[in-house]
PDB file of C-alpha atoms in Angstrom:
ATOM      1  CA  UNK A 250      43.075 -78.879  93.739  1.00  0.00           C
ATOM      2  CA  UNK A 251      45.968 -78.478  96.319  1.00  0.00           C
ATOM      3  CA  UNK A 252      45.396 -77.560 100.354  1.00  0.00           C
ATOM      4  CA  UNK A 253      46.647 -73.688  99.292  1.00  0.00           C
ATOM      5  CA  UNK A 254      44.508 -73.558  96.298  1.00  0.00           C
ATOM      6  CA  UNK A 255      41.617 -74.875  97.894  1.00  0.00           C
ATOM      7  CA  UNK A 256      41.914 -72.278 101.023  1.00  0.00           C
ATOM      8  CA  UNK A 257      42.867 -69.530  98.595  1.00  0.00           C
ATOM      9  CA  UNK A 258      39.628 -70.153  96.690  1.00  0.00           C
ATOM     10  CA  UNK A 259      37.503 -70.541  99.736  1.00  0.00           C
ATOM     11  CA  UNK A 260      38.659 -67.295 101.121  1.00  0.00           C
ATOM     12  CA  UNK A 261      38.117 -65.086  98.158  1.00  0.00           C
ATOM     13  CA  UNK A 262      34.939 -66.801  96.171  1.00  0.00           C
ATOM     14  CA  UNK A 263      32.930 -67.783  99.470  1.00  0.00           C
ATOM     15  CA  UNK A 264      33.947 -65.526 102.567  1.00  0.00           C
ATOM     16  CA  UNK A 265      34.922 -62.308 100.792  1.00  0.00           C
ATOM     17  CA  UNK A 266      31.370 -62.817  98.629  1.00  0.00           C
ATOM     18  CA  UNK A 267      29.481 -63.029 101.649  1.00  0.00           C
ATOM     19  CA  UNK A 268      31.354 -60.311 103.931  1.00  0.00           C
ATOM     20  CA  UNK A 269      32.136 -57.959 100.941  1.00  0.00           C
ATOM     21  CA  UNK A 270      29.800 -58.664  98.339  1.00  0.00           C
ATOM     22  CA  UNK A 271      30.634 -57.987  95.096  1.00  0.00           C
ATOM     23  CA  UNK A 272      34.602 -57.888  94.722  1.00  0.00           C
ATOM     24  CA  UNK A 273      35.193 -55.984  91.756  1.00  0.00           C
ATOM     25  CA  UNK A 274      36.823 -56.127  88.674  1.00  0.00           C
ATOM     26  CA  UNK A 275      39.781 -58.804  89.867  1.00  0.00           C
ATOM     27  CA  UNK A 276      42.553 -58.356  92.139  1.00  0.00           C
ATOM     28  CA  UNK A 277      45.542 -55.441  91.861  1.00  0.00           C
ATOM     29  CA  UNK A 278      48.231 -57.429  92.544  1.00  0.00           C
ATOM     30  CA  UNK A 279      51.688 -56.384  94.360  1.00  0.00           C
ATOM     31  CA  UNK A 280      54.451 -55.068  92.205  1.00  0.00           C
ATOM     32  CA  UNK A 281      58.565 -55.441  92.485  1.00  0.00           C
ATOM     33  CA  UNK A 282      57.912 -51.697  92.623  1.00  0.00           C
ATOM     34  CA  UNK A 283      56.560 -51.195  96.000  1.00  0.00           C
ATOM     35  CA  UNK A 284      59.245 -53.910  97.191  1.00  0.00           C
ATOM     36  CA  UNK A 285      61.972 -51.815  95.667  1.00  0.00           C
ATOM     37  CA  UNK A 286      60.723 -48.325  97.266  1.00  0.00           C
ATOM     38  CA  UNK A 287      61.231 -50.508 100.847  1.00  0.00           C
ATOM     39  CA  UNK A 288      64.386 -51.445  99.746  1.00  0.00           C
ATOM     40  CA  UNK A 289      63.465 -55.075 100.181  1.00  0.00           C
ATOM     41  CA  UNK A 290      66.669 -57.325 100.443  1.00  0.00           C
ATOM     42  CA  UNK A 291      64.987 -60.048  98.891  1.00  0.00           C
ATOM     43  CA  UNK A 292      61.173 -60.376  96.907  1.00  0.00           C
ATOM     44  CA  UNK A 293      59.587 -63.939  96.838  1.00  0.00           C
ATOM     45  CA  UNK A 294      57.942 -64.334  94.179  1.00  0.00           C
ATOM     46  CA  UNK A 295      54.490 -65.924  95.868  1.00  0.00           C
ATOM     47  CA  UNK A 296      54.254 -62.125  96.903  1.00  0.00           C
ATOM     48  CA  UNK A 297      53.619 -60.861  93.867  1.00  0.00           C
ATOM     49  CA  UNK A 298      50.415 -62.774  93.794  1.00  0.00           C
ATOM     50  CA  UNK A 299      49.015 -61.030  97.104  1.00  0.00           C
ATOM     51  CA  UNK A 300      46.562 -58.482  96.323  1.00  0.00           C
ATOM     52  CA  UNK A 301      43.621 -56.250  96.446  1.00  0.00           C
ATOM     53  CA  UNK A 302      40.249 -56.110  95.804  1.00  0.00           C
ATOM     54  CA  UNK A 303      37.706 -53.112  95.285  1.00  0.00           C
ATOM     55  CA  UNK A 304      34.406 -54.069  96.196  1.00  0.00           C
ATOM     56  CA  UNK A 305      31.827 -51.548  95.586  1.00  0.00           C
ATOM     57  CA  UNK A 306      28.310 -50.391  97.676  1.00  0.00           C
ATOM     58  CA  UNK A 307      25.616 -52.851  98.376  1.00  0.00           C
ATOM     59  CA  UNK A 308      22.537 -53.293  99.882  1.00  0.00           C
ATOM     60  CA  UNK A 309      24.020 -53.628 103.084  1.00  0.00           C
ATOM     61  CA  UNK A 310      26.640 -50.592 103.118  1.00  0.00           C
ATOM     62  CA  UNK A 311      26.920 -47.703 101.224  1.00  0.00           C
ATOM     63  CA  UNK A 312      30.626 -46.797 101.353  1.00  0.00           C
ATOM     64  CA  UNK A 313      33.529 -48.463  99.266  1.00  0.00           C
ATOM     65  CA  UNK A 314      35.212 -51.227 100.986  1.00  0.00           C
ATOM     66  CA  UNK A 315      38.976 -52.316  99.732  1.00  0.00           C
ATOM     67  CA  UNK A 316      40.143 -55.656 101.137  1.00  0.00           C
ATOM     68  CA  UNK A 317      43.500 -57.628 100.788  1.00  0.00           C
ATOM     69  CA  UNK A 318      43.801 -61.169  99.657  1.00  0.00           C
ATOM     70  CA  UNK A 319      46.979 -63.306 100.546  1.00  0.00           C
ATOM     71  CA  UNK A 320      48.349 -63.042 103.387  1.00  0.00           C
ATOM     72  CA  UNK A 321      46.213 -65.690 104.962  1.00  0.00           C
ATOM     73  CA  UNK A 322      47.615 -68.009 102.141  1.00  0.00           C
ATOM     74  CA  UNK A 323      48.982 -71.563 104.153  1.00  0.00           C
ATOM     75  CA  UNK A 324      52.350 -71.788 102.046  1.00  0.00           C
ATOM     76  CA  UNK A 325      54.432 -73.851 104.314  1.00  0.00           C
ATOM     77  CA  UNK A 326      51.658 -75.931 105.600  1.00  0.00           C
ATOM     78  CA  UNK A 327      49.163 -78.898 103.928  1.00  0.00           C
ATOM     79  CA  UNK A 328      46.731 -79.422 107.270  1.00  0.00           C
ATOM     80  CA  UNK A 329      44.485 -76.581 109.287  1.00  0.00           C
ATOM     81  CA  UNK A 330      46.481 -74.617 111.967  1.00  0.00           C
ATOM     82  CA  UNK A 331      44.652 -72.214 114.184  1.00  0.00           C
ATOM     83  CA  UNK A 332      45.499 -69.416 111.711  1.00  0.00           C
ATOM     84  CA  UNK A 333      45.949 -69.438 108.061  1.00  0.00           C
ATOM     85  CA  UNK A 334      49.127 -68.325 106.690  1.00  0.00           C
ATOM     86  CA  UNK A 335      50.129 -64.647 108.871  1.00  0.00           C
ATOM     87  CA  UNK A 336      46.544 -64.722 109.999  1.00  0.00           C
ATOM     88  CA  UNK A 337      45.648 -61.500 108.702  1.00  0.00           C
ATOM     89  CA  UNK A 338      43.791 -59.430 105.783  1.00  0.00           C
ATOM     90  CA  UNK A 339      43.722 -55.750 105.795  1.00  0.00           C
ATOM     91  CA  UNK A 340      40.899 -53.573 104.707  1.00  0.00           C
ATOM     92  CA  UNK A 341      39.933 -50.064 104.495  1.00  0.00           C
ATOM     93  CA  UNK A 342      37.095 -48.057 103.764  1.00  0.00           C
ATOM     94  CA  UNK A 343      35.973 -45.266 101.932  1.00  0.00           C
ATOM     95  CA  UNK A 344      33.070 -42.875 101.506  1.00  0.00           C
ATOM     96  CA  UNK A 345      33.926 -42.795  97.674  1.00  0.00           C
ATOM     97  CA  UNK A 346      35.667 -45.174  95.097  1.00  0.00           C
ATOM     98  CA  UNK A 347      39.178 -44.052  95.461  1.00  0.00           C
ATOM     99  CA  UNK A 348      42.925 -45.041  93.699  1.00  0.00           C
ATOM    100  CA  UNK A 349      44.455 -44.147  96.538  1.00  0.00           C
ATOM    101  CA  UNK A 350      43.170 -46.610  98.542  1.00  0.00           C
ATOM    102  CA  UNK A 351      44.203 -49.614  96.541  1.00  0.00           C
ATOM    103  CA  UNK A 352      48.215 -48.114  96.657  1.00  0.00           C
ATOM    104  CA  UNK A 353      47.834 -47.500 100.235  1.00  0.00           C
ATOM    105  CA  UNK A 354      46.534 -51.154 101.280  1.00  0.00           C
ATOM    106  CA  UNK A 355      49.282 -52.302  99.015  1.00  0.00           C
ATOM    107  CA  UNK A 356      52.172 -50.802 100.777  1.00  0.00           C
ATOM    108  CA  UNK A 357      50.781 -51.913 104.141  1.00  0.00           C
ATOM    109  CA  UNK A 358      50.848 -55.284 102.962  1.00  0.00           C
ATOM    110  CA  UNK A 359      53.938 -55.394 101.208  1.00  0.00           C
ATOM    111  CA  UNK A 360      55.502 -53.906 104.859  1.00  0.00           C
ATOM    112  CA  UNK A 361      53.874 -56.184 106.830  1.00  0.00           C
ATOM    113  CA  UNK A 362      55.485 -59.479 104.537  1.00  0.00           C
ATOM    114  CA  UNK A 363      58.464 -57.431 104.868  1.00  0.00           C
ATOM    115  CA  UNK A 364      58.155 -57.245 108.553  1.00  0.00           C
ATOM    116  CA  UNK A 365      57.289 -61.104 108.807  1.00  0.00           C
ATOM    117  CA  UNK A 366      60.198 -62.006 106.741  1.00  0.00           C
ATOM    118  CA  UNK A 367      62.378 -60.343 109.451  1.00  0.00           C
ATOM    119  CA  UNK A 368      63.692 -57.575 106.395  1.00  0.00           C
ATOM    120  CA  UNK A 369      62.447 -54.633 108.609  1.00  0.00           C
ATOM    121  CA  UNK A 370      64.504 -55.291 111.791  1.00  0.00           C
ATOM    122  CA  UNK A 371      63.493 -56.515 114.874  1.00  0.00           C
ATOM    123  CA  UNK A 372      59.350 -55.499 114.506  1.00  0.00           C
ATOM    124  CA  UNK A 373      56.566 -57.912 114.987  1.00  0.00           C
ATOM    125  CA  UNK A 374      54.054 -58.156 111.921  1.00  0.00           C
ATOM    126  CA  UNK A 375      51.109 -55.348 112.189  1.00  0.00           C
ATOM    127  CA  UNK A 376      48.152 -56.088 114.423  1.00  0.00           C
ATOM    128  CA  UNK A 377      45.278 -54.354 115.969  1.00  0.00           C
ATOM    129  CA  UNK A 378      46.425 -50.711 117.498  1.00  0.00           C
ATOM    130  CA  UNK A 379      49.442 -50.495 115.487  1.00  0.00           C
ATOM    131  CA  UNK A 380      50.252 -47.321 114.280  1.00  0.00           C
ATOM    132  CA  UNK A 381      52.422 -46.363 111.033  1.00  0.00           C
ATOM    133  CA  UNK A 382      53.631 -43.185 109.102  1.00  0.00           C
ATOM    134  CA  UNK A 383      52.200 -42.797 106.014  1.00  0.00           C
ATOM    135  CA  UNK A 384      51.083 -39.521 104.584  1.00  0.00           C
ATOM    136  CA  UNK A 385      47.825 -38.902 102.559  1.00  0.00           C
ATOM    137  CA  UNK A 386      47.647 -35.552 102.603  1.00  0.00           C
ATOM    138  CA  UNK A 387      48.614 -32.394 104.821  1.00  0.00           C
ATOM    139  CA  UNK A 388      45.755 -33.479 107.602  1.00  0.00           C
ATOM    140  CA  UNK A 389      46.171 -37.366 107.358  1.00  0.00           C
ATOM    141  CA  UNK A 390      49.655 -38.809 107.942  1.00  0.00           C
ATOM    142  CA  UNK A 391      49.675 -42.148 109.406  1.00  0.00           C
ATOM    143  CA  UNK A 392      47.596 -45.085 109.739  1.00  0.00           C
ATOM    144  CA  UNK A 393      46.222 -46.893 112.117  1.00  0.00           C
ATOM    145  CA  UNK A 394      44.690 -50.570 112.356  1.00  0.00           C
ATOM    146  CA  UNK A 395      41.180 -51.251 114.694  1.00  0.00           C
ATOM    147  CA  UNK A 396      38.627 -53.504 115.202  1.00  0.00           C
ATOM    148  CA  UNK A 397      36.165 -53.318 112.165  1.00  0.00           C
ATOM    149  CA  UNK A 398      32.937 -51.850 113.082  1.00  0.00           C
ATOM    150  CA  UNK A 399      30.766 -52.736 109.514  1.00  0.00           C
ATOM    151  CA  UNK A 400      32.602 -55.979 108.774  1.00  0.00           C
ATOM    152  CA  UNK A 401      33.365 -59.413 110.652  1.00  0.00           C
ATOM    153  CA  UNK A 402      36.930 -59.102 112.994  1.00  0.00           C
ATOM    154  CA  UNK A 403      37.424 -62.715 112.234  1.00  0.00           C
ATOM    155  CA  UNK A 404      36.502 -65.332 109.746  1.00  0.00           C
ATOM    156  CA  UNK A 405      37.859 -68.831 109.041  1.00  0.00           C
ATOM    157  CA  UNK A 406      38.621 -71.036 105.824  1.00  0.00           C
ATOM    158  CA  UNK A 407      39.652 -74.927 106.104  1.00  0.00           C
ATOM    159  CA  UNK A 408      43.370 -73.763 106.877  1.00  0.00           C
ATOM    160  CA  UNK A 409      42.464 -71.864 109.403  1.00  0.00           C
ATOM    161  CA  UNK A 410      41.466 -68.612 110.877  1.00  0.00           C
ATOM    162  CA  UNK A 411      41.658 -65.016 109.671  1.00  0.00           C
ATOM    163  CA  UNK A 412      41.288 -61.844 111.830  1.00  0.00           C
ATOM    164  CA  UNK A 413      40.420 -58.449 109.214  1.00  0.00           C
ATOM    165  CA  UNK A 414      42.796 -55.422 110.238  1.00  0.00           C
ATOM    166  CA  UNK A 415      40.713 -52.446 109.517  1.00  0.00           C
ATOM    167  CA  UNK A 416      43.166 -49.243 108.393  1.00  0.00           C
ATOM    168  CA  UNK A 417      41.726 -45.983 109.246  1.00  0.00           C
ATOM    169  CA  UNK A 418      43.741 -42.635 108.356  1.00  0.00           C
ATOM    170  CA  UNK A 419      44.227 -40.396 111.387  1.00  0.00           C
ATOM    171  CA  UNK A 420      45.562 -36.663 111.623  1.00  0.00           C
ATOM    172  CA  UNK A 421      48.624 -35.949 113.632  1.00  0.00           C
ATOM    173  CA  UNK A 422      47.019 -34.635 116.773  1.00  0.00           C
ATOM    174  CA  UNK A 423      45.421 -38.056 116.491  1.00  0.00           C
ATOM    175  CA  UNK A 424      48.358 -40.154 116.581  1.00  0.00           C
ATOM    176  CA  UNK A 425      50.425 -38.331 119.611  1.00  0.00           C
ATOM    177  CA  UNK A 426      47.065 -38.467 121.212  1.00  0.00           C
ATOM    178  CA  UNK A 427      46.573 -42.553 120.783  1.00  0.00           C
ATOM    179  CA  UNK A 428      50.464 -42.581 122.002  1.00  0.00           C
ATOM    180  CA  UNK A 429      49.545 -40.931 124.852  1.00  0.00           C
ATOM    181  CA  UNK A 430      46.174 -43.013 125.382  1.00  0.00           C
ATOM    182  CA  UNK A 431      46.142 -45.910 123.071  1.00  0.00           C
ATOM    183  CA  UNK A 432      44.785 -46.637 119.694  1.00  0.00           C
ATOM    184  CA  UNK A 433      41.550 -47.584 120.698  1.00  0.00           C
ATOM    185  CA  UNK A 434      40.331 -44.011 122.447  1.00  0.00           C
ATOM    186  CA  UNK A 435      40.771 -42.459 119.182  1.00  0.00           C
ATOM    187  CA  UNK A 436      38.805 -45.106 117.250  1.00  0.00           C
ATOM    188  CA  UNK A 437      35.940 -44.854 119.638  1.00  0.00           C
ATOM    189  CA  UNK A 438      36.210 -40.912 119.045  1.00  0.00           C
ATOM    190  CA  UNK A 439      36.146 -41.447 115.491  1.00  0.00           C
ATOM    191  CA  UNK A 440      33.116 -43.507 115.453  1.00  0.00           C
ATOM    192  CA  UNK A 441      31.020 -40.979 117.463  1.00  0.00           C
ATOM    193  CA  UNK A 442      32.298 -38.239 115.597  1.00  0.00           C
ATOM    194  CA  UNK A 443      32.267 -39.631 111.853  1.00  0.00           C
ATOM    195  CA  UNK A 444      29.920 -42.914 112.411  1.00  0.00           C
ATOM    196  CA  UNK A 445      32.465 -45.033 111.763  1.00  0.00           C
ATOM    197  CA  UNK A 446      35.790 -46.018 110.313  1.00  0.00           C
ATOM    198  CA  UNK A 447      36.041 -44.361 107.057  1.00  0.00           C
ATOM    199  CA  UNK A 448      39.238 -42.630 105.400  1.00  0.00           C
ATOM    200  CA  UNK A 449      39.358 -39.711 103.722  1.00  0.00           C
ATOM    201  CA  UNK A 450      42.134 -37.648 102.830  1.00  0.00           C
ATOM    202  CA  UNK A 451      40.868 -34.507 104.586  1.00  0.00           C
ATOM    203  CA  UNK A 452      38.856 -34.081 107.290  1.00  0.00           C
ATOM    204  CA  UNK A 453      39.144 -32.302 110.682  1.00  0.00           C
ATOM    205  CA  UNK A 454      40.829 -33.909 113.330  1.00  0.00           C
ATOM    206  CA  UNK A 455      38.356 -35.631 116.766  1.00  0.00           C
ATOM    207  CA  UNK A 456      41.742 -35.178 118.961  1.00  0.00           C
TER     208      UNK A 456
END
């Protein structure tokens, strides 16, 4: 087995088993669609095996948890660096098992390879506090990436080490109000309002 393949297995059949739990049925992979709908100048192909899992309650958690897997691939390397591949997984959570979800997680990655393959101008990759449009409903139109409250911030395979980007949906009044503050006001507002990080399409807004 190869450096990636052993890292790739690592991450998803030992530290996604005991973070997550059970992972679900398999992975939804990326699609040439979503690339297209970004007008992507180019797709590599290793992107289209970047994915995401549904991993249902457990003993430990009783809401819905969705998790990327890929991103933290080491493609250009054969030996540990301080972070595996872009260093990141994204994950989101949900009071119930939700579609949506899985499409949403999927477009943030496939904008974030974008972004760290330079086709989405002059933008860093996403990281923690990061804000961006995207509309779930009428009450929840962009979202926004914080610390994980239920869930590990960090986690490490042989190639190196991963930090977990938790999306949470927030309302408009939200996101002028974490412009005007930052990011992590409103996710501390959230937590005392909701108990935690979950999305939902509609809910009432905490700013």
């Amino acid at each position: 087995m190869s450096f990636l393949e052993e890292s790739w297995e690592e991450r998803e059949e030992k530290s996604y088993k005991e973070i997550f739990g059970d992972t679900g049925p398999g992975i939804f992979p990326l699609s040439n669609e979503i690339f297209d709908r970004m007008n992507a100048k180019g797709i590599d192909p290793r992107w289209l095996t970047h994915g995401v899992f549904k991993c249902p309650p457990n003993g430990n958690r009783n809401t819905w948890a969705y998790v990327t897997s890929g991103m933290s691939n080491p493609w250009e390397t054969e030996e540990a660096e301080e972070y595996s591949g872009l260093g990141v997984e994204f994950l989101m959570e949900t009071e119930n098992e939700e579609t949506w979800a899985i499409e949403v997680l999927q477009t943030l990655m496939a904008y974030n390879l974008l972004l760290a393959a330079g086709q989405m101008g002059d933008y860093p990759p996403l990281d923690y506090g990061h804000r961006v449009p995207l509309a779930l409903s009428e009450s929840i139109k962009a979202m926004m990436f914080a610390y994980p409250i239920n869930f590990p911030a960090n986690f490490s395979i042989k190639s190196g080490s991963v930090d977990l980007l938790q999306a949470v949906g927030i309302t408009p009044s939200e996101l002028e109000a974490a412009k005007r503050t930052s990011s992590e006001e409103i996710k501390e507002k959230l937590i005392s309002n909701a108990g935690g990080l979950l999305t939902c399409k509609e809910r009432a807004s905490v700013a």
